[in-house]
Each structure stands twice: as C-alpha cells, then as structure tokens.
Amino acid sequence: MILIKVNPFYPEEEKIKVAAKAIRSGNLVAFPTETVYGLGADAFNENAVRKIFEAKNRPADNPLIIHIASIEQFFEIVDTEQAKEIENVANKVWPGPITFVAKKKEGCKIARSATAGLSTVAVRMPAHPVALALIRQSGVPIAAPSANLATKPSATKAEHVFEEFKDKVDVLLDAGNTFYGLESTIIDITRNPPALLRPGPFTVEELERIFGSIEVSEGARGLKTADVPIAPGMKYRHYAPDKPLVLCDKDKIAKAIDDAKNKGLKPILLVSNETASHFNGVDAIALGSEQNMYEIAKNLFDALKRLDKTDADIGIAQTFPERGIGLAIMNRLRKAASVKD
Ligand code: TXA
Ligand code: MG
C-alpha cells in the first residue's frame, strides 16, 4: 500500500494525481469523504469494482454508492427524466452528505456489479475537498462503499482503514479525521413521497423542508420490522464490535452495570461526557458532550472500534434523543447492539 498524507482542505495536486492514476489503472484507493472513508474504484471498470467486494468481503447483492464531482456526471448515470426532476434539489444539497437512489440511465457505463444488477443507482457528490479532487482528477465516477470490512464499524480516520486493509488497498489518502463521522443520508427518490433509507448527517427535518414530506420507516430508524422497504444492505449485520454491546436508556445504566458484574463480566460505558462523569469509577469511552450531538456522531465509530481493544467484556451504550443527527446515531447504535444480547 502507498500511504499518502494529504491536506484535507487544500489537497496537493501531485498527490491526488498518484491516487487518480491508481483509479484509472483499475486499482483500489481509500479516500476521505466528509462522512467516512470510502474504498474507491473506477465505477465504469467491472474488474476494479469486483476488487472492492473482495477486499471488504461484501455480499455481491449489496450495491455501492457512485461518487461524482459534477452534475454532468449525474446526468451520465441517472435516467434523464429523473435527473431533470431532481436537478434543482441536487444543486442545492450537493456537494454534501446525502445520497439519492434514482432510476439508472439505460445503457449507462456503470459496472453491473456496482449496482448489484438493480435498475436503480445510488449517487452522491461528496463535499470533502480530497474526494472531489480525486474524482475530478480521475475523470470517472468512483464507486465506493465505506472503507471497513463487511459488518464492522465504518472508518473515520486513516488508521482505521490501514488496520483492516493494509494488504488489500493500493493507495490510502490520509487526510485525518472525517468531518461528520457517520455515513451519508440515503433517500429513495424513485418513490413518492421519497423514502428515507438510511438516516445520516443530512437530517429528516432538512429533508422535509426540501421535499414537503418524506417516508421514515421503522427500518430506517434501525428497528427491526418485517415489512420495511430498505436499502439492500440493511438486511446485513452492521457496525458490530466483536464484544457484546448493550444499548439502554440512561436510567437503566446502573442496573446494566450491576447485571454485568453479577455475571462476572467487566463492563465499559460508551456514553456522553455527562453520563460518564455521573458514573465515575466505571471505565468509560466518552463520546462527547450531549450539548453537541455532532461531536457524539463524530466519535461513535471510533468508540465502537476501541471497545474491542479494551480489557472489558461488555460495552454498555446509552440511548440519545432521535432528533436531528440523533436519529442517525441511534440507527447505528441499534444495529451495533442488536445482534448480541
Ligand atoms: O457516506 C457514505 O455514504 C459513505 C461514503 C464513502 O460515501 N459510503 C457508504 O457506502 O456508506 P456503503 O456501501 O457502506 O453504504 C451504502 C448503502 C448500502 O446499505 C447499500 O445497500 C445502499 O447504500 N445502496 C446502494 N445502492 C442502492 C440502491 N440502488 N438502492 C438501495 N440502496 C442502495
Ligand atoms: Mg458501509
């Protein structure tokens, strides 16, 4: 792997050129976006896209997001009618942490495996200067899932990517921490009203202002129900630390600690600064202040990854109000905690 440190705000052209060359040669490049790190390949190159699935150990029926750097590229891959309908909105919200699932343009050059053979395509124009520079310099849209092994928490810094992919990725662009720390909001615009498939930094409140109304299913909140129209990837296990993680309301934490201790298990808390100081004496990974939910979002995946490196036997995470970015935080926490109990 070639590891390249790059300025997050003023990416150095010669460094971006090295990464863009790797993309054009059909190789994998891990790069920062404003949400999480992505594991990218030339979206037009079938062989290159397959390498992503292999490296991540990702099921072939879970499609990727196509990253673009211009509205022209949007029109190249999305059905013209649909692209025209959404163009104004797209210009308003992009570049930014929001992905549209739209009708795919017939005969477009996107590799079949990138969309898992679906007739729709997920597209986003990221706001991170390094991501935009890389897409522009490559001259092609970049297919990229989050740069983590399947089922694991997403990568919010280059070290996370390095740990999991050092032998599997050709170039890693290290621009430090990502800005939001949670993956983009995904909205399905082929439906009326548009449906939220995954909550993210672009909030439901903002979406409602743009679209009038949107559909928010239980599935999008991370709750399990039978009839949820959700992103294909959502049926898979997600964000799971190796250690068990219990999610509970603040007023149940004391009991969860006792329960763990009674079973001879050493607990560690994944909670806000405020909650951590309430339970001083118990090990804790503090996520940040409840006064700033964006800080908690930013630290969440790193905390989930750190949990596995502690000597604790079980993590106890607190719930947060599902407003604003809180909805996305709770979606990730529920998925991280849901498997084990
Ligand atoms: O912030 C992000 O979105 C990051 C950065 C790298 O851009 N990317 C990311 O990709 O989170 P990934 O692959 O980890 O998650 C993409 C989700 C998956 O759950 C996938 O199932 C869904 O998008 N998806 C992709 N194409 C879709 C489609 N055509 N219809 C419905 N869901 C789709
Ligand atoms: Mg992912």
Short mmCIF file of C-alpha atoms and ligand atoms in Angstrom, two decimals:
data_model
loop_
_atom_site.label_atom_id
_atom_site.label_comp_id
_atom_site.label_asym_id
_atom_site.label_seq_id
_atom_site.Cartn_x
_atom_site.Cartn_y
_atom_site.Cartn_z
CA MET A 1 0.00 0.00 0.00
CA ILE A 2 1.10 3.55 -0.69
CA LEU A 3 0.12 5.78 2.21
CA ILE A 4 -0.12 9.46 1.27
CA LYS A 5 -0.78 12.22 3.80
CA VAL A 6 -2.77 14.93 2.15
CA ASN A 7 -4.02 18.34 3.23
CA PRO A 8 -7.76 17.97 3.89
CA PHE A 9 -8.64 21.48 2.72
CA TYR A 10 -6.03 22.15 0.01
CA PRO A 11 -5.16 18.71 -1.40
CA GLU A 12 -1.79 18.77 -3.11
CA GLU A 13 -2.24 18.16 -6.83
CA GLU A 14 0.74 15.83 -7.28
CA LYS A 15 -0.55 13.58 -4.50
CA ILE A 16 -4.05 13.44 -5.94
CA LYS A 17 -2.51 12.55 -9.30
CA VAL A 18 -0.89 9.44 -7.85
CA ALA A 19 -4.24 8.26 -6.46
CA ALA A 20 -6.13 9.16 -9.64
CA LYS A 21 -3.65 7.15 -11.67
CA ALA A 22 -4.32 4.15 -9.46
CA ILE A 23 -8.06 4.57 -10.02
CA ARG A 24 -7.60 4.75 -13.79
CA SER A 25 -5.41 1.65 -13.70
CA GLY A 26 -8.22 -0.33 -12.08
CA ASN A 27 -6.79 -0.31 -8.58
CA LEU A 28 -8.33 0.46 -5.20
CA VAL A 29 -7.92 3.81 -3.47
CA ALA A 30 -9.14 4.55 0.05
CA PHE A 31 -10.01 8.22 0.43
CA PRO A 32 -11.65 10.55 2.94
CA THR A 33 -15.13 11.96 2.46
CA GLU A 34 -16.86 14.37 4.82
CA THR A 35 -18.81 11.40 6.27
CA VAL A 36 -16.48 8.37 6.49
CA TYR A 37 -13.54 6.99 4.47
CA GLY A 38 -14.51 5.29 1.21
CA LEU A 39 -12.91 2.36 -0.60
CA GLY A 40 -12.97 3.50 -4.20
CA ALA A 41 -12.59 2.13 -7.71
CA ASP A 42 -13.41 3.31 -11.24
CA ALA A 43 -17.19 2.86 -11.38
CA PHE A 44 -17.00 2.04 -15.10
CA ASN A 45 -14.50 -0.78 -14.61
CA GLU A 46 -16.13 -4.11 -13.76
CA ASN A 47 -12.91 -5.80 -12.63
CA ALA A 48 -11.94 -2.89 -10.43
CA VAL A 49 -15.37 -2.78 -8.79
CA ARG A 50 -15.21 -6.50 -8.07
CA LYS A 51 -11.99 -5.94 -6.16
CA ILE A 52 -13.95 -3.77 -3.71
CA PHE A 53 -16.37 -6.58 -2.91
CA GLU A 54 -13.48 -8.98 -2.47
CA ALA A 55 -11.45 -6.68 -0.24
CA LYS A 56 -14.40 -5.92 2.02
CA ASN A 57 -15.82 -9.42 1.93
CA ARG A 58 -19.08 -7.78 0.90
CA PRO A 59 -22.02 -9.82 -0.44
CA ALA A 60 -22.46 -9.25 -4.19
CA ASP A 61 -26.13 -8.28 -3.77
CA ASN A 62 -25.28 -5.18 -1.73
CA PRO A 63 -24.81 -2.29 -4.20
CA LEU A 64 -22.33 0.59 -3.90
CA ILE A 65 -22.68 4.36 -3.90
CA ILE A 66 -21.37 6.08 -7.04
CA HIS A 67 -19.44 9.25 -6.19
CA ILE A 68 -19.49 12.11 -8.67
CA ALA A 69 -17.96 15.58 -8.86
CA SER A 70 -20.34 17.33 -11.26
CA ILE A 71 -23.98 17.47 -12.28
CA GLU A 72 -22.87 16.37 -15.77
CA GLN A 73 -21.78 13.07 -14.28
CA PHE A 74 -25.19 12.82 -12.58
CA PHE A 75 -26.85 13.06 -16.00
CA GLU A 76 -24.49 10.40 -17.36
CA ILE A 77 -25.72 7.75 -14.95
CA VAL A 78 -29.26 8.69 -13.90
CA ASP A 79 -32.35 8.41 -16.11
CA THR A 80 -32.75 11.78 -17.86
CA GLU A 81 -36.34 12.43 -16.72
CA GLN A 82 -35.48 11.64 -13.14
CA ALA A 83 -32.27 13.66 -13.28
CA LYS A 84 -34.17 16.70 -14.57
CA GLU A 85 -36.79 16.34 -11.84
CA ILE A 86 -34.22 16.36 -9.08
CA GLU A 87 -31.60 18.66 -10.63
CA ASN A 88 -32.58 21.77 -8.66
CA VAL A 89 -32.63 19.93 -5.37
CA ALA A 90 -29.34 18.22 -6.20
CA ASN A 91 -27.72 21.58 -6.90
CA LYS A 92 -28.96 22.82 -3.55
CA VAL A 93 -27.78 19.91 -1.38
CA TRP A 94 -24.62 18.85 -3.22
CA PRO A 95 -21.80 18.60 -2.58
CA GLY A 96 -22.87 17.15 0.75
CA PRO A 97 -23.65 14.13 2.90
CA ILE A 98 -26.75 12.98 1.02
CA THR A 99 -27.17 10.11 -1.43
CA PHE A 100 -30.03 9.74 -3.91
CA VAL A 101 -31.27 6.36 -5.03
CA ALA A 102 -32.55 7.09 -8.53
CA LYS A 103 -33.56 5.28 -11.68
CA LYS A 104 -30.43 4.21 -13.55
CA LYS A 105 -29.93 5.57 -17.05
CA GLU A 106 -30.39 2.87 -19.62
CA GLY A 107 -27.14 1.83 -21.25
CA CYS A 108 -25.04 3.80 -18.78
CA LYS A 109 -21.48 2.64 -18.31
CA ILE A 110 -21.63 1.90 -14.58
CA ALA A 111 -20.26 -1.60 -13.89
CA ARG A 112 -23.07 -4.06 -13.31
CA SER A 113 -21.64 -5.32 -10.04
CA ALA A 114 -21.60 -1.78 -8.61
CA THR A 115 -25.40 -1.63 -8.70
CA ALA A 116 -25.77 -5.37 -7.97
CA GLY A 117 -27.72 -5.60 -11.21
CA LEU A 118 -30.52 -3.31 -9.94
CA SER A 119 -32.37 -0.84 -12.15
CA THR A 120 -31.62 1.91 -9.63
CA VAL A 121 -28.35 3.59 -8.74
CA ALA A 122 -27.20 5.34 -5.55
CA VAL A 123 -25.36 8.60 -6.32
CA ARG A 124 -23.68 11.23 -4.22
CA MET A 125 -21.40 14.24 -4.67
CA PRO A 126 -19.20 14.33 -1.57
CA ALA A 127 -18.17 17.66 -0.05
CA HIS A 128 -14.68 16.67 1.09
CA PRO A 129 -12.09 18.59 -0.98
CA VAL A 130 -9.90 15.46 -1.25
CA ALA A 131 -12.79 13.31 -2.52
CA LEU A 132 -13.83 15.94 -5.06
CA ALA A 133 -10.26 16.44 -6.27
CA LEU A 134 -9.79 12.68 -6.65
CA ILE A 135 -12.98 12.20 -8.68
CA ARG A 136 -12.17 15.20 -10.90
CA GLN A 137 -8.60 14.11 -11.47
CA SER A 138 -9.66 10.52 -12.21
CA GLY A 139 -12.16 11.72 -14.80
CA VAL A 140 -14.59 8.92 -13.91
CA PRO A 141 -17.24 8.41 -11.23
CA ILE A 142 -15.89 6.45 -8.27
CA ALA A 143 -17.81 3.53 -6.80
CA ALA A 144 -17.12 3.40 -3.09
CA PRO A 145 -18.61 1.79 -0.02
CA SER A 146 -17.39 2.74 3.43
CA ALA A 147 -13.80 1.56 3.94
CA ASN A 148 -14.42 -1.12 6.55
CA LEU A 149 -14.64 -4.89 6.43
CA ALA A 150 -18.25 -6.03 5.98
CA THR A 151 -20.18 -5.98 9.32
CA LYS A 152 -17.55 -3.77 11.03
CA PRO A 153 -17.91 -0.12 12.08
CA SER A 154 -17.05 2.38 9.33
CA ALA A 155 -13.66 4.10 9.18
CA THR A 156 -13.46 7.71 10.33
CA LYS A 157 -9.68 8.05 10.17
CA ALA A 158 -6.89 6.63 8.04
CA GLU A 159 -5.62 4.43 10.88
CA HIS A 160 -8.94 2.55 10.82
CA VAL A 161 -8.53 1.87 7.11
CA PHE A 162 -4.89 0.87 7.49
CA GLU A 163 -5.68 -1.70 10.16
CA GLU A 164 -8.23 -3.52 8.05
CA PHE A 165 -6.88 -3.04 4.51
CA LYS A 166 -3.12 -2.60 4.59
CA ASP A 167 -2.54 -5.51 2.20
CA LYS A 168 -5.67 -5.03 0.11
CA VAL A 169 -5.67 -1.39 -0.97
CA ASP A 170 -3.22 0.20 -3.38
CA VAL A 171 -3.35 3.81 -2.18
CA LEU A 172 -4.60 5.31 1.08
CA LEU A 173 -5.12 9.08 1.14
CA ASP A 174 -4.79 10.15 4.76
CA ALA A 175 -6.47 13.48 5.48
CA GLY A 176 -7.05 12.90 9.18
CA ASN A 177 -10.48 12.62 10.73
CA THR A 178 -13.61 12.83 8.60
CA PHE A 179 -15.95 15.72 9.42
CA TYR A 180 -19.25 14.04 10.36
CA GLY A 181 -18.18 10.51 11.28
CA LEU A 182 -21.45 8.91 10.12
CA GLU A 183 -22.34 7.80 6.59
CA SER A 184 -24.48 9.90 4.28
CA THR A 185 -28.24 10.11 4.46
CA ILE A 186 -29.80 7.91 1.75
CA ILE A 187 -33.10 8.87 0.20
CA ASP A 188 -35.00 6.90 -2.44
CA ILE A 189 -36.38 9.41 -4.94
CA THR A 190 -37.97 6.75 -7.14
CA ARG A 191 -40.76 6.66 -4.56
CA ASN A 192 -43.44 9.22 -3.88
CA PRO A 193 -43.11 10.62 -1.30
CA PRO A 194 -39.36 9.97 -1.25
CA ALA A 195 -38.35 7.39 1.34
CA LEU A 196 -35.53 7.65 3.84
CA LEU A 197 -33.42 4.50 3.51
CA ARG A 198 -30.65 5.45 5.93
CA PRO A 199 -30.58 8.44 8.31
CA GLY A 200 -27.37 10.48 8.28
CA PRO A 201 -25.90 13.93 8.77
CA PHE A 202 -28.42 15.48 6.38
CA THR A 203 -31.38 15.42 8.75
CA VAL A 204 -35.01 14.42 8.25
CA GLU A 205 -36.00 17.91 9.35
CA GLU A 206 -33.95 19.36 6.46
CA LEU A 207 -35.31 16.78 4.02
CA GLU A 208 -38.88 17.66 4.95
CA ARG A 209 -38.18 21.29 4.23
CA ILE A 210 -36.98 20.32 0.75
CA PHE A 211 -39.45 17.59 -0.22
CA GLY A 212 -42.52 18.57 1.81
CA SER A 213 -42.90 15.12 3.24
CA ILE A 214 -40.78 12.02 3.28
CA GLU A 215 -41.42 8.49 4.46
CA VAL A 216 -39.46 7.37 7.51
CA SER A 217 -39.93 3.67 8.16
CA GLU A 218 -39.13 1.79 11.33
CA GLY A 219 -36.38 0.12 9.33
CA ALA A 220 -34.73 3.46 8.66
CA ARG A 221 -34.63 4.04 12.40
CA GLY A 222 -32.73 0.78 12.82
CA LEU A 223 -35.69 -1.04 14.31
CA LYS A 224 -36.48 -4.49 13.00
CA THR A 225 -39.82 -4.94 11.30
CA ALA A 226 -40.97 -7.39 8.68
CA ASP A 227 -42.29 -5.02 6.04
CA VAL A 228 -39.58 -2.46 5.65
CA PRO A 229 -38.63 -1.12 2.26
CA ILE A 230 -34.98 -0.59 2.91
CA ALA A 231 -31.61 -0.36 1.30
CA PRO A 232 -30.49 -3.84 0.23
CA GLY A 233 -27.53 -3.60 2.56
CA MET A 234 -29.72 -3.17 5.59
CA LYS A 235 -30.56 -6.82 5.89
CA TYR A 236 -26.95 -7.50 6.78
CA ARG A 237 -25.31 -7.23 10.15
CA HIS A 238 -23.69 -3.84 10.63
CA TYR A 239 -21.23 -1.87 12.72
CA ALA A 240 -20.81 -4.83 15.05
CA PRO A 241 -17.94 -4.77 17.51
CA ASP A 242 -16.59 -8.23 18.44
CA LYS A 243 -17.53 -7.66 22.07
CA PRO A 244 -21.19 -7.67 23.11
CA LEU A 245 -22.83 -4.26 23.26
CA VAL A 246 -25.95 -3.46 25.26
CA LEU A 247 -27.93 -0.33 24.46
CA CYS A 248 -30.03 1.14 27.25
CA ASP A 249 -31.66 4.35 28.44
CA LYS A 250 -29.67 6.44 30.87
CA ASP A 251 -31.82 5.45 33.84
CA LYS A 252 -31.10 1.76 33.20
CA ILE A 253 -27.31 2.03 33.05
CA ALA A 254 -26.78 1.44 36.77
CA LYS A 255 -28.74 -1.80 36.52
CA ALA A 256 -26.87 -2.87 33.37
CA ILE A 257 -23.58 -2.35 35.20
CA ASP A 258 -24.79 -4.48 38.13
CA ASP A 259 -26.08 -7.19 35.79
CA ALA A 260 -22.72 -7.38 34.03
CA LYS A 261 -20.78 -7.52 37.30
CA ASN A 262 -23.09 -10.20 38.69
CA LYS A 263 -22.23 -12.33 35.68
CA GLY A 264 -18.55 -11.77 36.36
CA LEU A 265 -18.22 -9.52 33.31
CA LYS A 266 -16.21 -6.33 33.26
CA PRO A 267 -18.31 -3.51 31.75
CA ILE A 268 -17.22 -0.37 29.93
CA LEU A 269 -19.56 2.52 29.14
CA LEU A 270 -19.93 4.15 25.70
CA VAL A 271 -21.72 7.28 26.82
CA SER A 272 -21.78 11.08 26.76
CA ASN A 273 -19.29 13.06 28.85
CA GLU A 274 -22.14 13.95 31.18
CA THR A 275 -23.14 10.32 31.76
CA ALA A 276 -19.51 9.23 32.13
CA SER A 277 -18.94 11.75 34.93
CA HIS A 278 -22.07 10.52 36.64
CA PHE A 279 -20.59 7.01 36.80
CA ASN A 280 -17.02 7.85 37.64
CA GLY A 281 -15.28 4.74 38.90
CA VAL A 282 -16.63 2.72 35.97
CA ASP A 283 -14.47 2.52 32.84
CA ALA A 284 -15.88 4.63 30.03
CA ILE A 285 -15.22 5.69 26.47
CA ALA A 286 -16.67 9.20 26.44
CA LEU A 287 -18.36 10.13 23.16
CA GLY A 288 -18.57 13.88 23.74
CA SER A 289 -21.00 16.33 25.24
CA GLU A 290 -24.76 15.94 24.89
CA GLN A 291 -24.74 19.67 24.14
CA ASN A 292 -23.19 18.85 20.76
CA MET A 293 -24.67 15.77 19.14
CA TYR A 294 -22.38 16.24 16.11
CA GLU A 295 -19.40 15.57 18.38
CA ILE A 296 -21.02 12.34 19.57
CA ALA A 297 -21.67 11.33 15.95
CA LYS A 298 -18.07 12.04 15.05
CA ASN A 299 -16.67 9.84 17.82
CA LEU A 300 -19.13 6.96 17.62
CA PHE A 301 -17.41 4.56 15.20
CA ASP A 302 -14.01 5.12 16.78
CA ALA A 303 -15.56 4.28 20.16
CA LEU A 304 -17.07 1.06 18.76
CA LYS A 305 -13.68 0.07 17.35
CA ARG A 306 -11.92 0.98 20.60
CA LEU A 307 -14.31 -1.17 22.61
CA ASP A 308 -12.72 -4.29 21.10
CA LYS A 309 -9.27 -3.16 22.20
CA THR A 310 -10.16 -2.65 25.87
CA ASP A 311 -9.95 -5.34 28.54
CA ALA A 312 -13.71 -5.05 29.16
CA ASP A 313 -16.04 -7.98 28.45
CA ILE A 314 -19.12 -5.98 27.56
CA GLY A 315 -19.97 -2.47 26.34
CA ILE A 316 -22.93 -0.52 27.68
CA ALA A 317 -24.07 2.30 25.40
CA GLN A 318 -26.67 4.93 26.20
CA THR A 319 -29.60 5.96 24.02
CA PHE A 320 -29.97 9.50 22.65
CA PRO A 321 -33.00 11.54 21.55
CA GLU A 322 -33.88 10.77 17.91
CA ARG A 323 -33.88 14.37 16.71
CA GLY A 324 -31.58 15.86 14.08
CA ILE A 325 -28.41 13.80 13.80
CA GLY A 326 -29.63 11.85 16.85
CA LEU A 327 -31.74 9.71 14.51
CA ALA A 328 -28.60 8.56 12.66
CA ILE A 329 -26.70 7.99 15.90
CA MET A 330 -29.48 5.77 17.23
CA ASN A 331 -29.76 3.90 13.91
CA ARG A 332 -26.05 2.96 14.09
CA LEU A 333 -26.20 2.14 17.81
CA ARG A 334 -29.21 -0.13 17.39
CA LYS A 335 -27.51 -2.00 14.58
CA ALA A 336 -24.26 -2.28 16.50
CA ALA A 337 -26.07 -3.60 19.58
CA SER A 338 -28.87 -5.61 18.07
CA VAL A 339 -27.08 -8.82 17.30
CA LYS A 340 -25.87 -9.78 20.73
CA ASP A 341 -27.84 -9.71 23.91
O1 TXA B 1 -21.24 8.43 3.46
C1 TXA B 1 -21.37 7.45 2.73
O2 TXA B 1 -22.43 7.19 2.14
C2 TXA B 1 -20.14 6.54 2.53
C3 TXA B 1 -19.07 7.37 1.82
C4 TXA B 1 -17.86 6.55 1.47
O3 TXA B 1 -19.63 7.99 0.71
N1 TXA B 1 -20.48 5.38 1.79
C5 TXA B 1 -21.21 4.36 2.30
O4 TXA B 1 -21.37 3.28 1.47
O5 TXA B 1 -21.70 4.39 3.42
P1 TXA B 1 -21.88 1.86 1.97
O6 TXA B 1 -21.66 0.95 0.82
O7 TXA B 1 -21.23 1.50 3.24
O8 TXA B 1 -23.41 2.05 2.18
C6 TXA B 1 -24.23 2.28 1.04
C7 TXA B 1 -25.62 1.80 1.28
C8 TXA B 1 -25.73 0.28 1.42
O9 TXA B 1 -26.56 -0.01 2.53
C9 TXA B 1 -26.41 -0.14 0.12
O10 TXA B 1 -27.24 -1.24 0.30
C10 TXA B 1 -27.20 1.11 -0.24
O11 TXA B 1 -26.37 2.17 0.13
N2 TXA B 1 -27.49 1.19 -1.69
C11 TXA B 1 -26.61 1.30 -2.70
N3 TXA B 1 -27.24 1.30 -3.89
C12 TXA B 1 -28.56 1.18 -3.62
C13 TXA B 1 -29.73 1.11 -4.42
N4 TXA B 1 -29.68 1.14 -5.74
N5 TXA B 1 -30.92 1.00 -3.79
C14 TXA B 1 -30.99 0.99 -2.44
N6 TXA B 1 -29.91 1.04 -1.64
C15 TXA B 1 -28.71 1.13 -2.21
MG MG B 2 -20.87 0.65 4.97
#
